[in-house]
Structures are given as C-alpha cells and as structure tokens.
mmCIF file of N, CA and C in Angstrom:
data_model
loop_
_atom_site.group_PDB
_atom_site.id
_atom_site.type_symbol
_atom_site.label_atom_id
_atom_site.label_comp_id
_atom_site.label_asym_id
_atom_site.label_seq_id
_atom_site.Cartn_x
_atom_site.Cartn_y
_atom_site.Cartn_z
ATOM 1 N N MET E 1 -24.851 29.881 6.108
ATOM 2 C CA MET E 1 -25.739 30.012 4.993
ATOM 3 C C MET E 1 -26.526 28.723 4.786
ATOM 4 N N LEU E 2 -25.900 27.591 5.018
ATOM 5 C CA LEU E 2 -26.569 26.321 4.814
ATOM 6 C C LEU E 2 -27.731 26.133 5.785
ATOM 7 N N TRP E 3 -27.583 26.631 6.991
ATOM 8 C CA TRP E 3 -28.671 26.465 7.959
ATOM 9 C C TRP E 3 -29.919 27.209 7.520
ATOM 10 N N ILE E 4 -29.753 28.309 6.774
ATOM 11 C CA ILE E 4 -30.914 29.045 6.260
ATOM 12 C C ILE E 4 -31.645 28.194 5.234
ATOM 13 N N ILE E 5 -30.895 27.579 4.349
ATOM 14 C CA ILE E 5 -31.502 26.745 3.312
ATOM 15 C C ILE E 5 -32.173 25.528 3.935
ATOM 16 N N GLU E 6 -31.549 24.947 4.959
ATOM 17 C CA GLU E 6 -32.119 23.752 5.585
ATOM 18 C C GLU E 6 -33.387 24.053 6.376
ATOM 19 N N THR E 7 -33.547 25.293 6.847
ATOM 20 C CA THR E 7 -34.759 25.625 7.600
ATOM 21 C C THR E 7 -35.987 25.712 6.700
ATOM 22 N N LEU E 8 -35.766 25.971 5.434
ATOM 23 C CA LEU E 8 -36.884 25.985 4.492
ATOM 24 C C LEU E 8 -37.290 24.557 4.192
ATOM 25 N N GLU E 9 -38.558 24.303 4.134
ATOM 26 C CA GLU E 9 -39.018 22.948 3.884
ATOM 27 C C GLU E 9 -39.705 22.884 2.535
ATOM 28 N N HIS E 10 -38.940 22.591 1.535
ATOM 29 C CA HIS E 10 -39.464 22.431 0.185
ATOM 30 C C HIS E 10 -39.151 21.019 -0.274
ATOM 31 N N GLU E 11 -40.068 20.424 -0.957
ATOM 32 C CA GLU E 11 -39.868 19.078 -1.463
ATOM 33 C C GLU E 11 -39.654 19.059 -2.968
ATOM 34 N N SER E 12 -39.521 20.208 -3.573
ATOM 35 C CA SER E 12 -39.349 20.240 -5.026
ATOM 36 C C SER E 12 -37.952 19.757 -5.409
ATOM 37 N N PHE E 13 -37.844 19.242 -6.589
ATOM 38 C CA PHE E 13 -36.578 18.685 -7.063
ATOM 39 C C PHE E 13 -35.454 19.717 -7.094
ATOM 40 N N PRO E 14 -35.671 20.926 -7.661
ATOM 41 C CA PRO E 14 -34.563 21.888 -7.685
ATOM 42 C C PRO E 14 -34.069 22.254 -6.288
ATOM 43 N N TYR E 15 -34.978 22.326 -5.333
ATOM 44 C CA TYR E 15 -34.577 22.666 -3.964
ATOM 45 C C TYR E 15 -33.687 21.570 -3.387
ATOM 46 N N ARG E 16 -34.108 20.311 -3.550
ATOM 47 C CA ARG E 16 -33.310 19.201 -3.013
ATOM 48 C C ARG E 16 -31.943 19.126 -3.683
ATOM 49 N N LEU E 17 -31.895 19.374 -4.977
ATOM 50 C CA LEU E 17 -30.634 19.368 -5.708
ATOM 51 C C LEU E 17 -29.714 20.468 -5.198
ATOM 52 N N MET E 18 -30.280 21.657 -4.978
ATOM 53 C CA MET E 18 -29.500 22.772 -4.464
ATOM 54 C C MET E 18 -28.977 22.458 -3.055
ATOM 55 N N LEU E 19 -29.802 21.844 -2.218
ATOM 56 C CA LEU E 19 -29.394 21.489 -0.868
ATOM 57 C C LEU E 19 -28.241 20.484 -0.901
ATOM 58 N N ARG E 20 -28.332 19.473 -1.774
ATOM 59 C CA ARG E 20 -27.244 18.494 -1.908
ATOM 60 C C ARG E 20 -25.962 19.175 -2.367
ATOM 61 N N TYR E 21 -26.086 20.140 -3.263
ATOM 62 C CA TYR E 21 -24.927 20.861 -3.763
ATOM 63 C C TYR E 21 -24.224 21.604 -2.621
ATOM 64 N N PHE E 22 -24.995 22.355 -1.833
ATOM 65 C CA PHE E 22 -24.388 23.114 -0.746
ATOM 66 C C PHE E 22 -23.829 22.205 0.354
ATOM 67 N N ARG E 23 -24.469 21.076 0.607
ATOM 68 C CA ARG E 23 -23.926 20.127 1.585
ATOM 69 C C ARG E 23 -22.594 19.554 1.102
ATOM 70 N N ALA E 24 -22.512 19.291 -0.186
ATOM 71 C CA ALA E 24 -21.264 18.777 -0.743
ATOM 72 C C ALA E 24 -20.148 19.798 -0.614
ATOM 73 N N ILE E 25 -20.464 21.079 -0.871
ATOM 74 C CA ILE E 25 -19.458 22.133 -0.725
ATOM 75 C C ILE E 25 -19.014 22.245 0.727
ATOM 76 N N GLN E 26 -19.950 22.218 1.651
ATOM 77 C CA GLN E 26 -19.618 22.309 3.066
ATOM 78 C C GLN E 26 -18.778 21.108 3.488
ATOM 79 N N SER E 27 -19.149 19.938 3.026
ATOM 80 C CA SER E 27 -18.404 18.737 3.359
ATOM 81 C C SER E 27 -16.973 18.822 2.839
ATOM 82 N N HIS E 28 -16.816 19.339 1.631
ATOM 83 C CA HIS E 28 -15.488 19.479 1.051
ATOM 84 C C HIS E 28 -14.640 20.453 1.868
ATOM 85 N N ARG E 29 -15.237 21.513 2.317
ATOM 86 C CA ARG E 29 -14.505 22.481 3.140
ATOM 87 C C ARG E 29 -14.040 21.858 4.452
ATOM 88 N N GLU E 30 -14.850 21.004 5.021
ATOM 89 C CA GLU E 30 -14.499 20.358 6.287
ATOM 90 C C GLU E 30 -13.653 19.110 6.070
ATOM 91 N N ASP E 31 -13.394 18.782 4.795
ATOM 92 C CA ASP E 31 -12.566 17.650 4.424
ATOM 93 C C ASP E 31 -13.073 16.330 4.996
ATOM 94 N N ARG E 32 -14.334 16.102 4.854
ATOM 95 C CA ARG E 32 -14.926 14.821 5.229
ATOM 96 C C ARG E 32 -15.968 14.469 4.180
ATOM 97 N N PRO E 33 -16.136 13.191 3.891
ATOM 98 C CA PRO E 33 -17.115 12.831 2.870
ATOM 99 C C PRO E 33 -18.540 13.032 3.370
ATOM 100 N N ALA E 34 -19.438 13.287 2.447
ATOM 101 C CA ALA E 34 -20.850 13.411 2.797
ATOM 102 C C ALA E 34 -21.332 12.087 3.374
ATOM 103 N N ALA E 35 -22.404 12.126 4.146
ATOM 104 C CA ALA E 35 -22.881 10.928 4.853
ATOM 105 C C ALA E 35 -23.134 9.764 3.900
ATOM 106 N N GLY E 36 -23.764 10.015 2.790
ATOM 107 C CA GLY E 36 -24.056 8.942 1.842
ATOM 108 C C GLY E 36 -22.793 8.347 1.243
ATOM 109 N N VAL E 37 -21.813 9.192 0.953
ATOM 110 C CA VAL E 37 -20.554 8.725 0.389
ATOM 111 C C VAL E 37 -19.770 7.929 1.431
ATOM 112 N N ALA E 38 -19.757 8.401 2.671
ATOM 113 C CA ALA E 38 -19.033 7.700 3.726
ATOM 114 C C ALA E 38 -19.606 6.307 3.957
ATOM 115 N N GLU E 39 -20.924 6.191 3.918
ATOM 116 C CA GLU E 39 -21.553 4.881 4.105
ATOM 117 C C GLU E 39 -21.221 3.947 2.950
ATOM 118 N N ALA E 40 -21.255 4.463 1.728
ATOM 119 C CA ALA E 40 -20.935 3.637 0.563
ATOM 120 C C ALA E 40 -19.466 3.220 0.580
ATOM 121 N N ALA E 41 -18.578 4.126 0.962
ATOM 122 C CA ALA E 41 -17.155 3.803 1.011
ATOM 123 C C ALA E 41 -16.857 2.775 2.093
ATOM 124 N N ALA E 42 -17.580 2.829 3.206
ATOM 125 C CA ALA E 42 -17.354 1.868 4.294
ATOM 126 C C ALA E 42 -17.675 0.446 3.860
ATOM 127 N N ALA E 43 -18.596 0.297 2.915
ATOM 128 C CA ALA E 43 -18.950 -1.041 2.434
ATOM 129 C C ALA E 43 -17.809 -1.675 1.656
ATOM 130 N N TYR E 44 -16.896 -0.883 1.121
ATOM 131 C CA TYR E 44 -15.787 -1.406 0.322
ATOM 132 C C TYR E 44 -14.469 -1.468 1.078
ATOM 133 N N GLU E 45 -14.475 -1.182 2.348
ATOM 134 C CA GLU E 45 -13.255 -1.255 3.148
ATOM 135 C C GLU E 45 -12.795 -2.699 3.229
ATOM 136 N N PRO E 46 -11.499 -2.964 3.156
ATOM 137 C CA PRO E 46 -11.035 -4.345 3.296
ATOM 138 C C PRO E 46 -11.274 -4.859 4.714
ATOM 139 N N GLU E 47 -11.562 -6.150 4.827
ATOM 140 C CA GLU E 47 -11.847 -6.730 6.137
ATOM 141 C C GLU E 47 -10.593 -6.832 6.991
ATOM 142 N N THR E 48 -9.473 -7.186 6.371
ATOM 143 C CA THR E 48 -8.219 -7.290 7.104
ATOM 144 C C THR E 48 -7.231 -6.297 6.519
ATOM 145 N N PRO E 49 -6.412 -5.694 7.338
ATOM 146 C CA PRO E 49 -5.439 -4.740 6.807
ATOM 147 C C PRO E 49 -4.392 -5.456 5.960
ATOM 148 N N PHE E 50 -3.868 -4.747 4.973
ATOM 149 C CA PHE E 50 -2.858 -5.305 4.083
ATOM 150 C C PHE E 50 -1.566 -5.509 4.845
ATOM 151 N N ALA E 51 -1.018 -6.722 4.765
ATOM 152 C CA ALA E 51 0.199 -7.043 5.514
ATOM 153 C C ALA E 51 1.445 -6.932 4.658
ATOM 154 N N GLY E 52 1.306 -6.694 3.377
ATOM 155 C CA GLY E 52 2.471 -6.501 2.548
ATOM 156 C C GLY E 52 2.696 -7.585 1.520
ATOM 157 N N GLY E 53 2.193 -8.760 1.741
ATOM 158 C CA GLY E 53 2.346 -9.834 0.769
ATOM 159 C C GLY E 53 3.702 -10.511 0.823
ATOM 160 N N ARG E 54 3.874 -11.437 -0.121
ATOM 161 C CA ARG E 54 5.082 -12.263 -0.143
ATOM 162 C C ARG E 54 6.320 -11.433 -0.435
ATOM 163 N N ALA E 55 6.241 -10.494 -1.377
ATOM 164 C CA ALA E 55 7.403 -9.676 -1.721
ATOM 165 C C ALA E 55 7.871 -8.859 -0.523
ATOM 166 N N PHE E 56 6.928 -8.298 0.211
ATOM 167 C CA PHE E 56 7.280 -7.505 1.391
ATOM 168 C C PHE E 56 7.949 -8.381 2.449
ATOM 169 N N GLU E 57 7.414 -9.591 2.659
ATOM 170 C CA GLU E 57 7.982 -10.495 3.659
ATOM 171 C C GLU E 57 9.407 -10.900 3.287
ATOM 172 N N ILE E 58 9.628 -11.240 2.023
ATOM 173 C CA ILE E 58 10.964 -11.644 1.585
ATOM 174 C C ILE E 58 11.939 -10.487 1.733
ATOM 175 N N ARG E 59 11.537 -9.318 1.281
ATOM 176 C CA ARG E 59 12.404 -8.131 1.392
ATOM 177 C C ARG E 59 12.784 -7.845 2.839
ATOM 178 N N LYS E 60 11.796 -7.871 3.709
ATOM 179 C CA LYS E 60 12.037 -7.564 5.123
ATOM 180 C C LYS E 60 12.978 -8.576 5.763
ATOM 181 N N ARG E 61 12.720 -9.853 5.519
ATOM 182 C CA ARG E 61 13.562 -10.879 6.136
ATOM 183 C C ARG E 61 14.986 -10.844 5.600
ATOM 184 N N VAL E 62 15.144 -10.632 4.296
ATOM 185 C CA VAL E 62 16.492 -10.585 3.717
ATOM 186 C C VAL E 62 17.269 -9.402 4.283
ATOM 187 N N LEU E 63 16.647 -8.244 4.347
ATOM 188 C CA LEU E 63 17.365 -7.046 4.794
ATOM 189 C C LEU E 63 17.561 -6.975 6.304
ATOM 190 N N GLU E 64 16.656 -7.578 7.071
ATOM 191 C CA GLU E 64 16.743 -7.431 8.526
ATOM 192 C C GLU E 64 17.264 -8.675 9.246
ATOM 193 N N GLU E 65 16.974 -9.866 8.744
ATOM 194 C CA GLU E 65 17.297 -11.078 9.497
ATOM 195 C C GLU E 65 18.468 -11.871 8.928
ATOM 196 N N PHE E 66 18.756 -11.713 7.658
ATOM 197 C CA PHE E 66 19.848 -12.483 7.063
ATOM 198 C C PHE E 66 21.189 -11.899 7.472
ATOM 199 N N PRO E 67 22.255 -12.732 7.457
ATOM 200 C CA PRO E 67 23.588 -12.196 7.757
ATOM 201 C C PRO E 67 24.049 -11.240 6.654
ATOM 202 N N GLU E 68 25.155 -10.561 6.886
ATOM 203 C CA GLU E 68 25.655 -9.574 5.922
ATOM 204 C C GLU E 68 26.022 -10.225 4.589
ATOM 205 N N GLU E 69 26.397 -11.489 4.626
ATOM 206 C CA GLU E 69 26.745 -12.218 3.411
ATOM 207 C C GLU E 69 26.060 -13.579 3.457
ATOM 208 N N PHE E 70 25.402 -13.973 2.387
ATOM 209 C CA PHE E 70 24.683 -15.238 2.380
ATOM 210 C C PHE E 70 24.695 -15.831 0.977
ATOM 211 N N ALA E 71 24.383 -17.117 0.906
ATOM 212 C CA ALA E 71 24.391 -17.837 -0.365
ATOM 213 C C ALA E 71 22.961 -18.060 -0.856
ATOM 214 N N TRP E 72 22.855 -18.471 -2.119
ATOM 215 C CA TRP E 72 21.553 -18.761 -2.722
ATOM 216 C C TRP E 72 20.830 -19.855 -1.940
ATOM 217 N N LYS E 73 21.561 -20.865 -1.487
ATOM 218 C CA LYS E 73 20.921 -21.969 -0.748
ATOM 219 C C LYS E 73 20.287 -21.470 0.551
ATOM 220 N N ASP E 74 20.845 -20.408 1.144
ATOM 221 C CA ASP E 74 20.256 -19.832 2.363
ATOM 222 C C ASP E 74 18.883 -19.226 2.064
ATOM 223 N N ILE E 75 18.784 -18.569 0.922
ATOM 224 C CA ILE E 75 17.501 -17.976 0.511
ATOM 225 C C ILE E 75 16.481 -19.082 0.259
ATOM 226 N N GLN E 76 16.891 -20.113 -0.472
ATOM 227 C CA GLN E 76 15.973 -21.207 -0.781
ATOM 228 C C GLN E 76 15.516 -21.923 0.484
ATOM 229 N N ALA E 77 16.419 -22.087 1.440
ATOM 230 C CA ALA E 77 16.051 -22.758 2.687
ATOM 231 C C ALA E 77 15.076 -21.912 3.510
ATOM 232 N N ALA E 78 15.236 -20.604 3.451
ATOM 233 C CA ALA E 78 14.362 -19.719 4.229
ATOM 234 C C ALA E 78 12.969 -19.601 3.619
ATOM 235 N N PHE E 79 12.869 -19.757 2.294
ATOM 236 C CA PHE E 79 11.585 -19.623 1.594
ATOM 237 C C PHE E 79 11.339 -20.834 0.696
ATOM 238 N N PRO E 80 11.104 -22.012 1.287
ATOM 239 C CA PRO E 80 10.949 -23.223 0.472
ATOM 240 C C PRO E 80 9.688 -23.225 -0.387
ATOM 241 N N ASP E 81 8.679 -22.463 -0.006
ATOM 242 C CA ASP E 81 7.422 -22.462 -0.760
ATOM 243 C C ASP E 81 7.412 -21.471 -1.926
ATOM 244 N N VAL E 82 8.463 -20.659 -2.060
ATOM 245 C CA VAL E 82 8.541 -19.671 -3.133
ATOM 246 C C VAL E 82 9.381 -20.257 -4.271
ATOM 247 N N PRO E 83 8.862 -20.244 -5.506
ATOM 248 C CA PRO E 83 9.619 -20.785 -6.635
ATOM 249 C C PRO E 83 10.936 -20.025 -6.850
ATOM 250 N N PRO E 84 12.000 -20.729 -7.255
ATOM 251 C CA PRO E 84 13.298 -20.067 -7.474
ATOM 252 C C PRO E 84 13.258 -18.873 -8.436
ATOM 253 N N PRO E 85 12.513 -18.927 -9.562
ATOM 254 C CA PRO E 85 12.485 -17.730 -10.423
ATOM 255 C C PRO E 85 11.904 -16.499 -9.713
ATOM 256 N N THR E 86 10.940 -16.724 -8.842
ATOM 257 C CA THR E 86 10.349 -15.610 -8.083
ATOM 258 C C THR E 86 11.375 -15.038 -7.117
ATOM 259 N N LEU E 87 12.103 -15.906 -6.435
ATOM 260 C CA LEU E 87 13.148 -15.439 -5.512
ATOM 261 C C LEU E 87 14.211 -14.653 -6.267
ATOM 262 N N ARG E 88 14.615 -15.158 -7.432
ATOM 263 C CA ARG E 88 15.618 -14.444 -8.221
ATOM 264 C C ARG E 88 15.112 -13.054 -8.619
ATOM 265 N N GLY E 89 13.843 -12.973 -8.939
ATOM 266 C CA GLY E 89 13.267 -11.677 -9.294
ATOM 267 C C GLY E 89 13.306 -10.692 -8.135
ATOM 268 N N TYR E 90 12.968 -11.165 -6.932
ATOM 269 C CA TYR E 90 13.005 -10.287 -5.758
ATOM 270 C C TYR E 90 14.428 -9.848 -5.440
ATOM 271 N N LEU E 91 15.400 -10.762 -5.585
ATOM 272 C CA LEU E 91 16.799 -10.395 -5.349
ATOM 273 C C LEU E 91 17.276 -9.392 -6.402
ATOM 274 N N ALA E 92 16.811 -9.556 -7.626
ATOM 275 C CA ALA E 92 17.192 -8.622 -8.688
ATOM 276 C C ALA E 92 16.668 -7.215 -8.385
ATOM 277 N N VAL E 93 15.470 -7.129 -7.840
ATOM 278 C CA VAL E 93 14.917 -5.822 -7.464
ATOM 279 C C VAL E 93 15.779 -5.185 -6.375
ATOM 280 N N LEU E 94 16.146 -5.966 -5.373
ATOM 281 C CA LEU E 94 16.996 -5.438 -4.299
ATOM 282 C C LEU E 94 18.373 -5.025 -4.828
ATOM 283 N N ARG E 95 18.880 -5.768 -5.809
ATOM 284 C CA ARG E 95 20.174 -5.414 -6.404
ATOM 285 C C ARG E 95 20.051 -4.096 -7.175
ATOM 286 N N ARG E 96 18.981 -3.926 -7.961
ATOM 287 C CA ARG E 96 18.787 -2.677 -8.704
ATOM 288 C C ARG E 96 18.639 -1.479 -7.771
ATOM 289 N N GLU E 97 18.036 -1.699 -6.609
ATOM 290 C CA GLU E 97 17.864 -0.616 -5.633
ATOM 291 C C GLU E 97 19.153 -0.307 -4.883
ATOM 292 N N GLY E 98 20.177 -1.139 -5.053
ATOM 293 C CA GLY E 98 21.434 -0.921 -4.355
ATOM 294 C C GLY E 98 21.459 -1.495 -2.946
ATOM 295 N N GLN E 99 20.505 -2.340 -2.611
ATOM 296 C CA GLN E 99 20.444 -2.943 -1.281
ATOM 297 C C GLN E 99 21.346 -4.177 -1.183
ATOM 298 N N LEU E 100 21.482 -4.905 -2.299
ATOM 299 C CA LEU E 100 22.276 -6.127 -2.335
ATOM 300 C C LEU E 100 23.239 -6.088 -3.511
ATOM 301 N N GLU E 101 24.291 -6.895 -3.396
ATOM 302 C CA GLU E 101 25.227 -7.075 -4.499
ATOM 303 C C GLU E 101 25.549 -8.551 -4.586
ATOM 304 N N CYS E 102 25.596 -9.063 -5.796
ATOM 305 C CA CYS E 102 25.944 -10.466 -5.991
ATOM 306 C C CYS E 102 27.407 -10.535 -6.391
ATOM 307 N N ARG E 103 28.187 -11.289 -5.627
ATOM 308 C CA ARG E 103 29.612 -11.450 -5.909
ATOM 309 C C ARG E 103 29.856 -12.898 -6.317
ATOM 310 N N GLY E 104 30.412 -13.059 -7.486
ATOM 311 C CA GLY E 104 30.678 -14.386 -8.002
ATOM 312 C C GLY E 104 29.533 -14.876 -8.870
ATOM 313 N N ARG E 105 29.727 -16.098 -9.412
ATOM 314 C CA ARG E 105 28.709 -16.691 -10.272
ATOM 315 C C ARG E 105 28.560 -18.155 -9.891
ATOM 316 N N GLY E 106 27.390 -18.666 -10.159
ATOM 317 C CA GLY E 106 27.143 -20.089 -9.926
ATOM 318 C C GLY E 106 26.969 -20.428 -8.457
ATOM 319 N N ARG E 107 27.331 -21.664 -8.107
ATOM 320 C CA ARG E 107 27.131 -22.136 -6.727
ATOM 321 C C ARG E 107 27.942 -21.381 -5.684
ATOM 322 N N LEU E 108 29.070 -20.865 -6.087
ATOM 323 C CA LEU E 108 29.944 -20.175 -5.125
ATOM 324 C C LEU E 108 29.603 -18.689 -4.977
ATOM 325 N N SER E 109 28.591 -18.219 -5.674
ATOM 326 C CA SER E 109 28.249 -16.793 -5.573
ATOM 327 C C SER E 109 27.700 -16.481 -4.183
ATOM 328 N N ARG E 110 27.917 -15.251 -3.761
ATOM 329 C CA ARG E 110 27.470 -14.781 -2.454
ATOM 330 C C ARG E 110 26.706 -13.478 -2.645
ATOM 331 N N TRP E 111 25.639 -13.323 -1.895
ATOM 332 C CA TRP E 111 24.872 -12.086 -1.873
ATOM 333 C C TRP E 111 25.331 -11.302 -0.657
ATOM 334 N N VAL E 112 25.672 -10.044 -0.880
ATOM 335 C CA VAL E 112 26.200 -9.181 0.180
ATOM 336 C C VAL E 112 25.294 -7.971 0.336
ATOM 337 N N LYS E 113 24.946 -7.664 1.583
ATOM 338 C CA LYS E 113 24.165 -6.458 1.863
ATOM 339 C C LYS E 113 25.071 -5.253 1.729
ATOM 340 N N MET E 114 24.542 -4.233 1.064
ATOM 341 C CA MET E 114 25.329 -3.006 0.880
ATOM 342 C C MET E 114 25.054 -2.052 2.028
ATOM 343 N N LYS E 115 26.070 -1.366 2.454
ATOM 344 C CA LYS E 115 25.932 -0.391 3.539
ATOM 345 C C LYS E 115 25.270 0.867 2.989
ATOM 346 N N PRO E 116 24.295 1.435 3.723
ATOM 347 C CA PRO E 116 23.692 2.693 3.258
ATOM 348 C C PRO E 116 24.722 3.821 3.272
ATOM 349 N N SER E 117 24.671 4.681 2.225
ATOM 350 C CA SER E 117 25.645 5.774 2.171
ATOM 351 C C SER E 117 25.242 6.944 2.990
#
C-alpha cells in the first residue's frame, strides 16, 4: 500500500504528513527506526562501550580473584585508590546479596565467600 502512496507526487503538506505517518507504521512493523530517527540516534551513541565502572571491577575481582577467605587489609591493598567508605559500601552490597559474609569484628574479622545454593 505504501508504494502506491509513494508513486504519487504531491508536495502538499497533508500528503507529506500522511506519507510520514505510513512510513512510521511500516517502520514499526519491521522493527527498525525510520531513517531520520536512526541518524539522530546514531549521533548520541557513546564513543566507547561501557566497561562497568569501579563498582563492577571491585565486584568482579572480589568474587573471581580473591581467595575464599580474606581480610579487610587484602581489599585495601588490592584497591588503594578507592576510599575505605566506598569499599565498605561495595562489600555491604555483596553481603546483602548473599555473596559474602563477614565473620568477626575489627581487625581480626574475615570476609568469606558464600557457596551458591
């Protein structure tokens, strides 16, 4: 049906509006953005892909590279550029998720990785 409308050559405003409407419907059916929208969206694409940030890096290293049991000083040594309150916050998130457990208090406390059930 769209090819019939496109073969007509009218420059009036209602015709152009109707043509844009039908192109948008066709584009939606094919699940792709219209040419103008795709070009505008491409201008806002990030230049570099998202790598996860500091929280992702800390989480990954703690869960994959650290031993099954480790101390607070091990965390601080592995991430010297991250402030201690930030590290504590990330460990608290992992504890709430059930990934880690803190055993003991103070300097002698140990962080233990929990086994998945």
